[in-house]
Structure formats: structure tokens, C-alpha cells
Amino acid sequence: MTYSLATATPALPVRDVPVAQAYYRDHFGFEIKWHHEGGRIGGVAHGDCAIFLREVTGPIQPVVLWIFCADVDAAEADLSARGARITEPLGDTPWGLRQFAVTDLHGHELTFFRDL
């Protein structure tokens, strides 16, 4: 093979890009990176993790994202302090991960994890 892949960037459907960006900033600690009003899309990022937020008018089917985080305990403490909606408490799993999950305004679930 002559090429390699980098980190994928998901595009999550949302109702309003600036509202979703503010939610990700305030509740999940992401930075608002850009917004293209005419294209109805914007981006947020936290470290190497980037997420696009794409405005849609039809039904939103929630997406599940798994995000690796070396210090998942610190991430859970930070997101809890920010008022994030924790939908799965921090814990160790039988499959060898330490993880917790949050849900955004549109039902998208972000699971933060690290290997045990």
C-alpha cells in the first residue's frame, strides 16, 4: 500500500450550527474553529479531535462517536463540571476499556475511552 490514513472527521447533523458549536464549547470544552454560513457547516475541535457540525432540516438520526482520551478521568471531571449530560458513568468495562459517555443536544453520543 502506498498511502496511509489520518484521523477521520465526522460531520454530525444539527439544527443550528452556531447553537451546536456553543454547546460543544460550553459543555464539552471544544473550541469553535470555523463556520461557513452559506454552506450550513462549521467545525469544533479539542486537541487532535475535530468534529464538523452540518445543519439539516430533516430528521436527525443520532450518531455514536468513540473518542480516545489518555486521561479519561480528567475528561469526565471537566465535562461534569461543565454540566455535560453524562449518559454512561465513568467505569471499567469487561472488554478492557475505561470509559464514560455524554449526549449532546441532538442525541449524538460521545464515548470517551482509554485502554485499561
PDB file of N, CA and C in Angstrom, residues 4-112:
ATOM      1  N   SER A   4      -1.297   6.225   3.609  1.00  0.00           N
ATOM      2  CA  SER A   4      -1.811   5.949   4.951  1.00  0.00           C
ATOM      3  C   SER A   4      -2.930   6.941   5.247  1.00  0.00           C
ATOM      4  N   LEU A   5      -3.748   6.593   6.209  1.00  0.00           N
ATOM      5  CA  LEU A   5      -4.877   7.439   6.568  1.00  0.00           C
ATOM      6  C   LEU A   5      -4.608   8.139   7.898  1.00  0.00           C
ATOM      7  N   ALA A   6      -5.220   9.299   8.057  1.00  0.00           N
ATOM      8  CA  ALA A   6      -5.132  10.046   9.308  1.00  0.00           C
ATOM      9  C   ALA A   6      -6.475   9.932  10.030  1.00  0.00           C
ATOM     10  N   THR A   7      -6.646  10.683  11.061  1.00  0.00           N
ATOM     11  CA  THR A   7      -7.865  10.681  11.841  1.00  0.00           C
ATOM     12  C   THR A   7      -9.057  11.098  10.985  1.00  0.00           C
ATOM     13  N   ALA A   8     -10.161  10.382  11.119  1.00  0.00           N
ATOM     14  CA  ALA A   8     -11.390  10.735  10.401  1.00  0.00           C
ATOM     15  C   ALA A   8     -12.077  11.902  11.114  1.00  0.00           C
ATOM     16  N   THR A   9     -12.771  12.730  10.357  1.00  0.00           N
ATOM     17  CA  THR A   9     -13.535  13.843  10.922  1.00  0.00           C
ATOM     18  C   THR A   9     -15.007  13.628  10.596  1.00  0.00           C
ATOM     19  N   PRO A  10     -15.810  13.283  11.612  1.00  0.00           N
ATOM     20  CA  PRO A  10     -17.237  13.075  11.350  1.00  0.00           C
ATOM     21  C   PRO A  10     -17.958  14.402  11.141  1.00  0.00           C
ATOM     22  N   ALA A  11     -19.062  14.347  10.421  1.00  0.00           N
ATOM     23  CA  ALA A  11     -19.944  15.514  10.245  1.00  0.00           C
ATOM     24  C   ALA A  11     -21.288  15.143  10.861  1.00  0.00           C
ATOM     25  N   LEU A  12     -21.601  15.736  11.994  1.00  0.00           N
ATOM     26  CA  LEU A  12     -22.829  15.422  12.708  1.00  0.00           C
ATOM     27  C   LEU A  12     -23.965  16.333  12.258  1.00  0.00           C
ATOM     28  N   PRO A  13     -25.149  15.778  12.010  1.00  0.00           N
ATOM     29  CA  PRO A  13     -26.290  16.623  11.662  1.00  0.00           C
ATOM     30  C   PRO A  13     -26.808  17.368  12.891  1.00  0.00           C
ATOM     31  N   VAL A  14     -27.089  18.661  12.715  1.00  0.00           N
ATOM     32  CA  VAL A  14     -27.605  19.516  13.795  1.00  0.00           C
ATOM     33  C   VAL A  14     -28.677  20.440  13.217  1.00  0.00           C
ATOM     34  N   ARG A  15     -29.455  21.056  14.072  1.00  0.00           N
ATOM     35  CA  ARG A  15     -30.491  22.003  13.631  1.00  0.00           C
ATOM     36  C   ARG A  15     -29.920  23.390  13.355  1.00  0.00           C
ATOM     37  N   ASP A  16     -28.959  23.823  14.169  1.00  0.00           N
ATOM     38  CA  ASP A  16     -28.414  25.181  14.065  1.00  0.00           C
ATOM     39  C   ASP A  16     -26.935  25.108  14.412  1.00  0.00           C
ATOM     40  N   VAL A  17     -26.077  25.412  13.449  1.00  0.00           N
ATOM     41  CA  VAL A  17     -24.633  25.258  13.639  1.00  0.00           C
ATOM     42  C   VAL A  17     -24.101  26.114  14.789  1.00  0.00           C
ATOM     43  N   PRO A  18     -24.365  27.444  14.847  1.00  0.00           N
ATOM     44  CA  PRO A  18     -23.817  28.232  15.953  1.00  0.00           C
ATOM     45  C   PRO A  18     -24.300  27.768  17.338  1.00  0.00           C
ATOM     46  N   VAL A  19     -25.545  27.335  17.436  1.00  0.00           N
ATOM     47  CA  VAL A  19     -26.059  26.827  18.717  1.00  0.00           C
ATOM     48  C   VAL A  19     -25.320  25.546  19.100  1.00  0.00           C
ATOM     49  N   ALA A  20     -25.135  24.646  18.141  1.00  0.00           N
ATOM     50  CA  ALA A  20     -24.417  23.393  18.403  1.00  0.00           C
ATOM     51  C   ALA A  20     -22.959  23.670  18.752  1.00  0.00           C
ATOM     52  N   GLN A  21     -22.321  24.606  18.040  1.00  0.00           N
ATOM     53  CA  GLN A  21     -20.935  24.949  18.354  1.00  0.00           C
ATOM     54  C   GLN A  21     -20.815  25.487  19.773  1.00  0.00           C
ATOM     55  N   ALA A  22     -21.723  26.342  20.178  1.00  0.00           N
ATOM     56  CA  ALA A  22     -21.693  26.896  21.535  1.00  0.00           C
ATOM     57  C   ALA A  22     -21.884  25.788  22.571  1.00  0.00           C
ATOM     58  N   TYR A  23     -22.759  24.821  22.272  1.00  0.00           N
ATOM     59  CA  TYR A  23     -22.976  23.707  23.196  1.00  0.00           C
ATOM     60  C   TYR A  23     -21.690  22.889  23.352  1.00  0.00           C
ATOM     61  N   TYR A  24     -21.042  22.583  22.254  1.00  0.00           N
ATOM     62  CA  TYR A  24     -19.790  21.812  22.309  1.00  0.00           C
ATOM     63  C   TYR A  24     -18.702  22.594  23.047  1.00  0.00           C
ATOM     64  N   ARG A  25     -18.673  23.892  22.875  1.00  0.00           N
ATOM     65  CA  ARG A  25     -17.708  24.727  23.601  1.00  0.00           C
ATOM     66  C   ARG A  25     -18.016  24.715  25.095  1.00  0.00           C
ATOM     67  N   ASP A  26     -19.248  25.039  25.440  1.00  0.00           N
ATOM     68  CA  ASP A  26     -19.613  25.237  26.847  1.00  0.00           C
ATOM     69  C   ASP A  26     -19.686  23.937  27.638  1.00  0.00           C
ATOM     70  N   HIS A  27     -20.176  22.859  27.041  1.00  0.00           N
ATOM     71  CA  HIS A  27     -20.393  21.615  27.779  1.00  0.00           C
ATOM     72  C   HIS A  27     -19.307  20.562  27.592  1.00  0.00           C
ATOM     73  N   PHE A  28     -18.608  20.610  26.460  1.00  0.00           N
ATOM     74  CA  PHE A  28     -17.606  19.590  26.175  1.00  0.00           C
ATOM     75  C   PHE A  28     -16.189  20.139  26.082  1.00  0.00           C
ATOM     76  N   GLY A  29     -16.010  21.466  26.183  1.00  0.00           N
ATOM     77  CA  GLY A  29     -14.675  22.053  26.180  1.00  0.00           C
ATOM     78  C   GLY A  29     -14.022  22.180  24.819  1.00  0.00           C
ATOM     79  N   PHE A  30     -14.788  22.055  23.734  1.00  0.00           N
ATOM     80  CA  PHE A  30     -14.241  22.202  22.385  1.00  0.00           C
ATOM     81  C   PHE A  30     -14.068  23.683  22.050  1.00  0.00           C
ATOM     82  N   GLU A  31     -13.200  23.973  21.101  1.00  0.00           N
ATOM     83  CA  GLU A  31     -13.045  25.328  20.566  1.00  0.00           C
ATOM     84  C   GLU A  31     -13.849  25.433  19.269  1.00  0.00           C
ATOM     85  N   ILE A  32     -14.490  26.576  19.089  1.00  0.00           N
ATOM     86  CA  ILE A  32     -15.162  26.833  17.815  1.00  0.00           C
ATOM     87  C   ILE A  32     -14.076  27.239  16.819  1.00  0.00           C
ATOM     88  N   LYS A  33     -13.966  26.499  15.729  1.00  0.00           N
ATOM     89  CA  LYS A  33     -12.891  26.736  14.766  1.00  0.00           C
ATOM     90  C   LYS A  33     -13.339  27.550  13.556  1.00  0.00           C
ATOM     91  N   TRP A  34     -14.499  27.266  13.008  1.00  0.00           N
ATOM     92  CA  TRP A  34     -14.948  27.974  11.814  1.00  0.00           C
ATOM     93  C   TRP A  34     -16.430  27.708  11.605  1.00  0.00           C
ATOM     94  N   HIS A  35     -17.050  28.585  10.808  1.00  0.00           N
ATOM     95  CA  HIS A  35     -18.455  28.427  10.438  1.00  0.00           C
ATOM     96  C   HIS A  35     -18.634  28.992   9.040  1.00  0.00           C
ATOM     97  N   HIS A  36     -19.175  28.194   8.147  1.00  0.00           N
ATOM     98  CA  HIS A  36     -19.489  28.653   6.803  1.00  0.00           C
ATOM     99  C   HIS A  36     -21.006  28.735   6.722  1.00  0.00           C
ATOM    100  N   GLU A  37     -21.530  29.944   6.922  1.00  0.00           N
ATOM    101  CA  GLU A  37     -22.976  30.147   7.000  1.00  0.00           C
ATOM    102  C   GLU A  37     -23.683  29.686   5.728  1.00  0.00           C
ATOM    103  N   GLY A  38     -23.148  30.042   4.578  1.00  0.00           N
ATOM    104  CA  GLY A  38     -23.776  29.667   3.312  1.00  0.00           C
ATOM    105  C   GLY A  38     -23.779  28.165   3.087  1.00  0.00           C
ATOM    106  N   GLY A  39     -22.726  27.499   3.561  1.00  0.00           N
ATOM    107  CA  GLY A  39     -22.642  26.052   3.406  1.00  0.00           C
ATOM    108  C   GLY A  39     -23.322  25.296   4.527  1.00  0.00           C
ATOM    109  N   ARG A  40     -23.808  26.031   5.525  1.00  0.00           N
ATOM    110  CA  ARG A  40     -24.507  25.455   6.676  1.00  0.00           C
ATOM    111  C   ARG A  40     -23.689  24.370   7.363  1.00  0.00           C
ATOM    112  N   ILE A  41     -22.397  24.686   7.577  1.00  0.00           N
ATOM    113  CA  ILE A  41     -21.496  23.736   8.219  1.00  0.00           C
ATOM    114  C   ILE A  41     -20.480  24.511   9.043  1.00  0.00           C
ATOM    115  N   GLY A  42     -20.011  23.909  10.110  1.00  0.00           N
ATOM    116  CA  GLY A  42     -18.993  24.529  10.950  1.00  0.00           C
ATOM    117  C   GLY A  42     -18.165  23.454  11.617  1.00  0.00           C
ATOM    118  N   GLY A  43     -17.108  23.888  12.264  1.00  0.00           N
ATOM    119  CA  GLY A  43     -16.215  22.934  12.908  1.00  0.00           C
ATOM    120  C   GLY A  43     -15.892  23.311  14.332  1.00  0.00           C
ATOM    121  N   VAL A  44     -15.674  22.279  15.146  1.00  0.00           N
ATOM    122  CA  VAL A  44     -15.184  22.441  16.512  1.00  0.00           C
ATOM    123  C   VAL A  44     -14.017  21.477  16.676  1.00  0.00           C
ATOM    124  N   ALA A  45     -13.147  21.756  17.644  1.00  0.00           N
ATOM    125  CA  ALA A  45     -12.006  20.874  17.874  1.00  0.00           C
ATOM    126  C   ALA A  45     -11.577  20.940  19.330  1.00  0.00           C
ATOM    127  N   HIS A  46     -10.979  19.839  19.759  1.00  0.00           N
ATOM    128  CA  HIS A  46     -10.379  19.736  21.090  1.00  0.00           C
ATOM    129  C   HIS A  46      -9.130  18.889  20.912  1.00  0.00           C
ATOM    130  N   GLY A  47      -7.964  19.502  21.013  1.00  0.00           N
ATOM    131  CA  GLY A  47      -6.735  18.774  20.720  1.00  0.00           C
ATOM    132  C   GLY A  47      -6.747  18.311  19.274  1.00  0.00           C
ATOM    133  N   ASP A  48      -6.484  17.021  19.055  1.00  0.00           N
ATOM    134  CA  ASP A  48      -6.476  16.462  17.702  1.00  0.00           C
ATOM    135  C   ASP A  48      -7.858  15.999  17.244  1.00  0.00           C
ATOM    136  N   CYS A  49      -8.855  16.140  18.098  1.00  0.00           N
ATOM    137  CA  CYS A  49     -10.215  15.691  17.767  1.00  0.00           C
ATOM    138  C   CYS A  49     -10.983  16.839  17.110  1.00  0.00           C
ATOM    139  N   ALA A  50     -11.391  16.646  15.866  1.00  0.00           N
ATOM    140  CA  ALA A  50     -12.180  17.643  15.140  1.00  0.00           C
ATOM    141  C   ALA A  50     -13.521  17.030  14.766  1.00  0.00           C
ATOM    142  N   ILE A  51     -14.580  17.840  14.877  1.00  0.00           N
ATOM    143  CA  ILE A  51     -15.919  17.419  14.506  1.00  0.00           C
ATOM    144  C   ILE A  51     -16.547  18.522  13.667  1.00  0.00           C
ATOM    145  N   PHE A  52     -17.140  18.141  12.553  1.00  0.00           N
ATOM    146  CA  PHE A  52     -17.916  19.076  11.754  1.00  0.00           C
ATOM    147  C   PHE A  52     -19.373  18.978  12.201  1.00  0.00           C
ATOM    148  N   LEU A  53     -20.071  20.089  12.177  1.00  0.00           N
ATOM    149  CA  LEU A  53     -21.481  20.161  12.524  1.00  0.00           C
ATOM    150  C   LEU A  53     -22.209  20.681  11.297  1.00  0.00           C
ATOM    151  N   ARG A  54     -23.105  19.865  10.760  1.00  0.00           N
ATOM    152  CA  ARG A  54     -23.769  20.141   9.482  1.00  0.00           C
ATOM    153  C   ARG A  54     -25.253  20.378   9.723  1.00  0.00           C
ATOM    154  N   GLU A  55     -25.735  21.553   9.326  1.00  0.00           N
ATOM    155  CA  GLU A  55     -27.139  21.912   9.535  1.00  0.00           C
ATOM    156  C   GLU A  55     -28.041  21.157   8.573  1.00  0.00           C
ATOM    157  N   VAL A  56     -29.088  20.536   9.133  1.00  0.00           N
ATOM    158  CA  VAL A  56     -30.058  19.800   8.326  1.00  0.00           C
ATOM    159  C   VAL A  56     -31.466  20.243   8.712  1.00  0.00           C
ATOM    160  N   THR A  57     -32.399  20.030   7.797  1.00  0.00           N
ATOM    161  CA  THR A  57     -33.788  20.375   8.082  1.00  0.00           C
ATOM    162  C   THR A  57     -34.640  19.142   8.322  1.00  0.00           C
ATOM    163  N   GLY A  58     -34.200  17.990   7.864  1.00  0.00           N
ATOM    164  CA  GLY A  58     -34.968  16.753   8.039  1.00  0.00           C
ATOM    165  C   GLY A  58     -34.701  16.106   9.387  1.00  0.00           C
ATOM    166  N   PRO A  59     -35.139  14.873   9.530  1.00  0.00           N
ATOM    167  CA  PRO A  59     -34.928  14.153  10.788  1.00  0.00           C
ATOM    168  C   PRO A  59     -33.445  13.965  11.089  1.00  0.00           C
ATOM    169  N   ILE A  60     -33.123  13.963  12.366  1.00  0.00           N
ATOM    170  CA  ILE A  60     -31.742  13.729  12.792  1.00  0.00           C
ATOM    171  C   ILE A  60     -31.663  12.341  13.406  1.00  0.00           C
ATOM    172  N   GLN A  61     -30.831  11.517  12.806  1.00  0.00           N
ATOM    173  CA  GLN A  61     -30.557  10.192  13.352  1.00  0.00           C
ATOM    174  C   GLN A  61     -29.293  10.314  14.204  1.00  0.00           C
ATOM    175  N   PRO A  62     -29.390  10.136  15.527  1.00  0.00           N
ATOM    176  CA  PRO A  62     -28.204  10.292  16.380  1.00  0.00           C
ATOM    177  C   PRO A  62     -27.066   9.360  15.974  1.00  0.00           C
ATOM    178  N   VAL A  63     -25.859   9.863  16.161  1.00  0.00           N
ATOM    179  CA  VAL A  63     -24.628   9.165  15.822  1.00  0.00           C
ATOM    180  C   VAL A  63     -23.885   8.851  17.113  1.00  0.00           C
ATOM    181  N   VAL A  64     -23.130   7.767  17.112  1.00  0.00           N
ATOM    182  CA  VAL A  64     -22.273   7.417  18.240  1.00  0.00           C
ATOM    183  C   VAL A  64     -20.826   7.601  17.806  1.00  0.00           C
ATOM    184  N   LEU A  65     -20.069   8.382  18.587  1.00  0.00           N
ATOM    185  CA  LEU A  65     -18.641   8.598  18.333  1.00  0.00           C
ATOM    186  C   LEU A  65     -17.838   8.038  19.499  1.00  0.00           C
ATOM    187  N   TRP A  66     -16.749   7.380  19.210  1.00  0.00           N
ATOM    188  CA  TRP A  66     -15.815   6.919  20.231  1.00  0.00           C
ATOM    189  C   TRP A  66     -14.569   7.787  20.112  1.00  0.00           C
ATOM    190  N   ILE A  67     -14.191   8.426  21.210  1.00  0.00           N
ATOM    191  CA  ILE A  67     -13.068   9.366  21.212  1.00  0.00           C
ATOM    192  C   ILE A  67     -12.041   8.900  22.225  1.00  0.00           C
ATOM    193  N   PHE A  68     -10.840   8.567  21.752  1.00  0.00           N
ATOM    194  CA  PHE A  68      -9.770   8.156  22.657  1.00  0.00           C
ATOM    195  C   PHE A  68      -9.315   9.348  23.475  1.00  0.00           C
ATOM    196  N   CYS A  69      -9.088   9.130  24.764  1.00  0.00           N
ATOM    197  CA  CYS A  69      -8.610  10.176  25.666  1.00  0.00           C
ATOM    198  C   CYS A  69      -7.677   9.530  26.686  1.00  0.00           C
ATOM    199  N   ALA A  70      -6.407   9.913  26.685  1.00  0.00           N
ATOM    200  CA  ALA A  70      -5.422   9.299  27.577  1.00  0.00           C
ATOM    201  C   ALA A  70      -5.794   9.470  29.047  1.00  0.00           C
ATOM    202  N   ASP A  71      -6.340  10.617  29.425  1.00  0.00           N
ATOM    203  CA  ASP A  71      -6.746  10.855  30.817  1.00  0.00           C
ATOM    204  C   ASP A  71      -8.255  10.993  30.886  1.00  0.00           C
ATOM    205  N   VAL A  72      -8.934   9.855  30.744  1.00  0.00           N
ATOM    206  CA  VAL A  72     -10.391   9.848  30.698  1.00  0.00           C
ATOM    207  C   VAL A  72     -10.998  10.306  32.026  1.00  0.00           C
ATOM    208  N   ASP A  73     -10.303  10.071  33.141  1.00  0.00           N
ATOM    209  CA  ASP A  73     -10.802  10.534  34.442  1.00  0.00           C
ATOM    210  C   ASP A  73     -10.850  12.057  34.500  1.00  0.00           C
ATOM    211  N   ALA A  74      -9.804  12.723  34.010  1.00  0.00           N
ATOM    212  CA  ALA A  74      -9.781  14.188  33.988  1.00  0.00           C
ATOM    213  C   ALA A  74     -10.839  14.725  33.033  1.00  0.00           C
ATOM    214  N   ALA A  75     -11.035  14.042  31.899  1.00  0.00           N
ATOM    215  CA  ALA A  75     -12.063  14.481  30.941  1.00  0.00           C
ATOM    216  C   ALA A  75     -13.444  14.387  31.570  1.00  0.00           C
ATOM    217  N   GLU A  76     -13.728  13.297  32.274  1.00  0.00           N
ATOM    218  CA  GLU A  76     -15.033  13.131  32.909  1.00  0.00           C
ATOM    219  C   GLU A  76     -15.258  14.204  33.972  1.00  0.00           C
ATOM    220  N   ALA A  77     -14.226  14.506  34.761  1.00  0.00           N
ATOM    221  CA  ALA A  77     -14.348  15.544  35.790  1.00  0.00           C
ATOM    222  C   ALA A  77     -14.612  16.903  35.151  1.00  0.00           C
ATOM    223  N   ASP A  78     -13.912  17.218  34.070  1.00  0.00           N
ATOM    224  CA  ASP A  78     -14.089  18.503  33.389  1.00  0.00           C
ATOM    225  C   ASP A  78     -15.485  18.619  32.781  1.00  0.00           C
ATOM    226  N   LEU A  79     -15.919  17.584  32.063  1.00  0.00           N
ATOM    227  CA  LEU A  79     -17.234  17.645  31.426  1.00  0.00           C
ATOM    228  C   LEU A  79     -18.358  17.670  32.452  1.00  0.00           C
ATOM    229  N   SER A  80     -18.197  16.951  33.554  1.00  0.00           N
ATOM    230  CA  SER A  80     -19.193  17.008  34.636  1.00  0.00           C
ATOM    231  C   SER A  80     -19.294  18.413  35.199  1.00  0.00           C
ATOM    232  N   ALA A  81     -18.146  19.052  35.417  1.00  0.00           N
ATOM    233  CA  ALA A  81     -18.129  20.421  35.951  1.00  0.00           C
ATOM    234  C   ALA A  81     -18.755  21.411  34.972  1.00  0.00           C
ATOM    235  N   ARG A  82     -18.690  21.122  33.676  1.00  0.00           N
ATOM    236  CA  ARG A  82     -19.275  21.995  32.654  1.00  0.00           C
ATOM    237  C   ARG A  82     -20.781  21.757  32.484  1.00  0.00           C
ATOM    238  N   GLY A  83     -21.315  20.766  33.174  1.00  0.00           N
ATOM    239  CA  GLY A  83     -22.738  20.486  33.071  1.00  0.00           C
ATOM    240  C   GLY A  83     -23.121  19.588  31.914  1.00  0.00           C
ATOM    241  N   ALA A  84     -22.149  18.833  31.379  1.00  0.00           N
ATOM    242  CA  ALA A  84     -22.450  17.905  30.288  1.00  0.00           C
ATOM    243  C   ALA A  84     -23.412  16.839  30.786  1.00  0.00           C
ATOM    244  N   ARG A  85     -24.267  16.382  29.877  1.00  0.00           N
ATOM    245  CA  ARG A  85     -25.227  15.325  30.210  1.00  0.00           C
ATOM    246  C   ARG A  85     -24.508  13.976  30.110  1.00  0.00           C
ATOM    247  N   ILE A  86     -24.089  13.451  31.273  1.00  0.00           N
ATOM    248  CA  ILE A  86     -23.401  12.161  31.337  1.00  0.00           C
ATOM    249  C   ILE A  86     -24.469  11.069  31.210  1.00  0.00           C
ATOM    250  N   THR A  87     -24.376  10.254  30.169  1.00  0.00           N
ATOM    251  CA  THR A  87     -25.372   9.209  29.942  1.00  0.00           C
ATOM    252  C   THR A  87     -24.848   7.822  30.296  1.00  0.00           C
ATOM    253  N   GLU A  88     -23.542   7.698  30.453  1.00  0.00           N
ATOM    254  CA  GLU A  88     -22.935   6.458  30.930  1.00  0.00           C
ATOM    255  C   GLU A  88     -21.833   6.867  31.896  1.00  0.00           C
ATOM    256  N   PRO A  89     -21.933   6.485  33.172  1.00  0.00           N
ATOM    257  CA  PRO A  89     -20.933   6.917  34.142  1.00  0.00           C
ATOM    258  C   PRO A  89     -19.554   6.320  33.864  1.00  0.00           C
ATOM    259  N   LEU A  90     -18.551   6.988  34.368  1.00  0.00           N
ATOM    260  CA  LEU A  90     -17.170   6.538  34.232  1.00  0.00           C
ATOM    261  C   LEU A  90     -17.005   5.178  34.889  1.00  0.00           C
ATOM    262  N   GLY A  91     -16.377   4.273  34.180  1.00  0.00           N
ATOM    263  CA  GLY A  91     -16.143   2.946  34.745  1.00  0.00           C
ATOM    264  C   GLY A  91     -15.300   2.096  33.835  1.00  0.00           C
ATOM    265  N   ASP A  92     -14.892   0.962  34.388  1.00  0.00           N
ATOM    266  CA  ASP A  92     -14.105  -0.012  33.643  1.00  0.00           C
ATOM    267  C   ASP A  92     -15.047  -1.065  33.072  1.00  0.00           C
ATOM    268  N   THR A  93     -14.749  -1.505  31.859  1.00  0.00           N
ATOM    269  CA  THR A  93     -15.616  -2.473  31.189  1.00  0.00           C
ATOM    270  C   THR A  93     -14.958  -3.849  31.159  1.00  0.00           C
ATOM    271  N   PRO A  94     -15.768  -4.894  30.988  1.00  0.00           N
ATOM    272  CA  PRO A  94     -15.211  -6.237  30.844  1.00  0.00           C
ATOM    273  C   PRO A  94     -14.385  -6.403  29.563  1.00  0.00           C
ATOM    274  N   TRP A  95     -14.580  -5.501  28.600  1.00  0.00           N
ATOM    275  CA  TRP A  95     -13.833  -5.604  27.331  1.00  0.00           C
ATOM    276  C   TRP A  95     -12.540  -4.795  27.349  1.00  0.00           C
ATOM    277  N   GLY A  96     -12.141  -4.299  28.538  1.00  0.00           N
ATOM    278  CA  GLY A  96     -10.811  -3.718  28.683  1.00  0.00           C
ATOM    279  C   GLY A  96     -10.691  -2.231  28.451  1.00  0.00           C
ATOM    280  N   LEU A  97     -11.783  -1.484  28.611  1.00  0.00           N
ATOM    281  CA  LEU A  97     -11.730  -0.034  28.454  1.00  0.00           C
ATOM    282  C   LEU A  97     -12.177   0.652  29.740  1.00  0.00           C
ATOM    283  N   ARG A  98     -11.662   1.827  29.971  1.00  0.00           N
ATOM    284  CA  ARG A  98     -12.192   2.749  30.973  1.00  0.00           C
ATOM    285  C   ARG A  98     -12.888   3.817  30.153  1.00  0.00           C
ATOM    286  N   GLN A  99     -14.174   4.075  30.433  1.00  0.00           N
ATOM    287  CA  GLN A  99     -14.933   4.948  29.544  1.00  0.00           C
ATOM    288  C   GLN A  99     -16.093   5.611  30.264  1.00  0.00           C
ATOM    289  N   PHE A 100     -16.619   6.665  29.612  1.00  0.00           N
ATOM    290  CA  PHE A 100     -17.868   7.299  30.002  1.00  0.00           C
ATOM    291  C   PHE A 100     -18.467   7.910  28.746  1.00  0.00           C
ATOM    292  N   ALA A 101     -19.761   8.220  28.792  1.00  0.00           N
ATOM    293  CA  ALA A 101     -20.422   8.768  27.607  1.00  0.00           C
ATOM    294  C   ALA A 101     -21.240   9.992  27.976  1.00  0.00           C
ATOM    295  N   VAL A 102     -21.321  10.913  27.016  1.00  0.00           N
ATOM    296  CA  VAL A 102     -22.161  12.110  27.128  1.00  0.00           C
ATOM    297  C   VAL A 102     -23.056  12.165  25.896  1.00  0.00           C
ATOM    298  N   THR A 103     -24.143  12.910  26.016  1.00  0.00           N
ATOM    299  CA  THR A 103     -25.055  13.101  24.894  1.00  0.00           C
ATOM    300  C   THR A 103     -25.222  14.588  24.645  1.00  0.00           C
ATOM    301  N   ASP A 104     -25.237  14.982  23.363  1.00  0.00           N
ATOM    302  CA  ASP A 104     -25.393  16.399  23.024  1.00  0.00           C
ATOM    303  C   ASP A 104     -26.868  16.757  22.820  1.00  0.00           C
ATOM    304  N   LEU A 105     -27.111  17.971  22.342  1.00  0.00           N
ATOM    305  CA  LEU A 105     -28.476  18.477  22.145  1.00  0.00           C
ATOM    306  C   LEU A 105     -29.323  17.640  21.186  1.00  0.00           C
ATOM    307  N   HIS A 106     -28.680  16.940  20.269  1.00  0.00           N
ATOM    308  CA  HIS A 106     -29.395  16.205  19.225  1.00  0.00           C
ATOM    309  C   HIS A 106     -29.396  14.702  19.454  1.00  0.00           C
ATOM    310  N   GLY A 107     -28.914  14.276  20.621  1.00  0.00           N
ATOM    311  CA  GLY A 107     -28.880  12.853  20.933  1.00  0.00           C
ATOM    312  C   GLY A 107     -27.632  12.142  20.471  1.00  0.00           C
ATOM    313  N   HIS A 108     -26.677  12.865  19.866  1.00  0.00           N
ATOM    314  CA  HIS A 108     -25.413  12.242  19.476  1.00  0.00           C
ATOM    315  C   HIS A 108     -24.665  11.857  20.752  1.00  0.00           C
ATOM    316  N   GLU A 109     -24.154  10.629  20.775  1.00  0.00           N
ATOM    317  CA  GLU A 109     -23.436  10.140  21.943  1.00  0.00           C
ATOM    318  C   GLU A 109     -21.937  10.145  21.687  1.00  0.00           C
ATOM    319  N   LEU A 110     -21.188  10.757  22.598  1.00  0.00           N
ATOM    320  CA  LEU A 110     -19.739  10.777  22.527  1.00  0.00           C
ATOM    321  C   LEU A 110     -19.238   9.922  23.686  1.00  0.00           C
ATOM    322  N   THR A 111     -18.540   8.828  23.370  1.00  0.00           N
ATOM    323  CA  THR A 111     -17.953   7.965  24.387  1.00  0.00           C
ATOM    324  C   THR A 111     -16.469   8.226  24.423  1.00  0.00           C
ATOM    325  N   PHE A 112     -15.993   8.665  25.570  1.00  0.00           N
ATOM    326  CA  PHE A 112     -14.568   8.931  25.790  1.00  0.00           C
ATOM    327  C   PHE A 112     -13.976   7.697  26.454  1.00  0.00           C
TER     328      PHE A 112
END
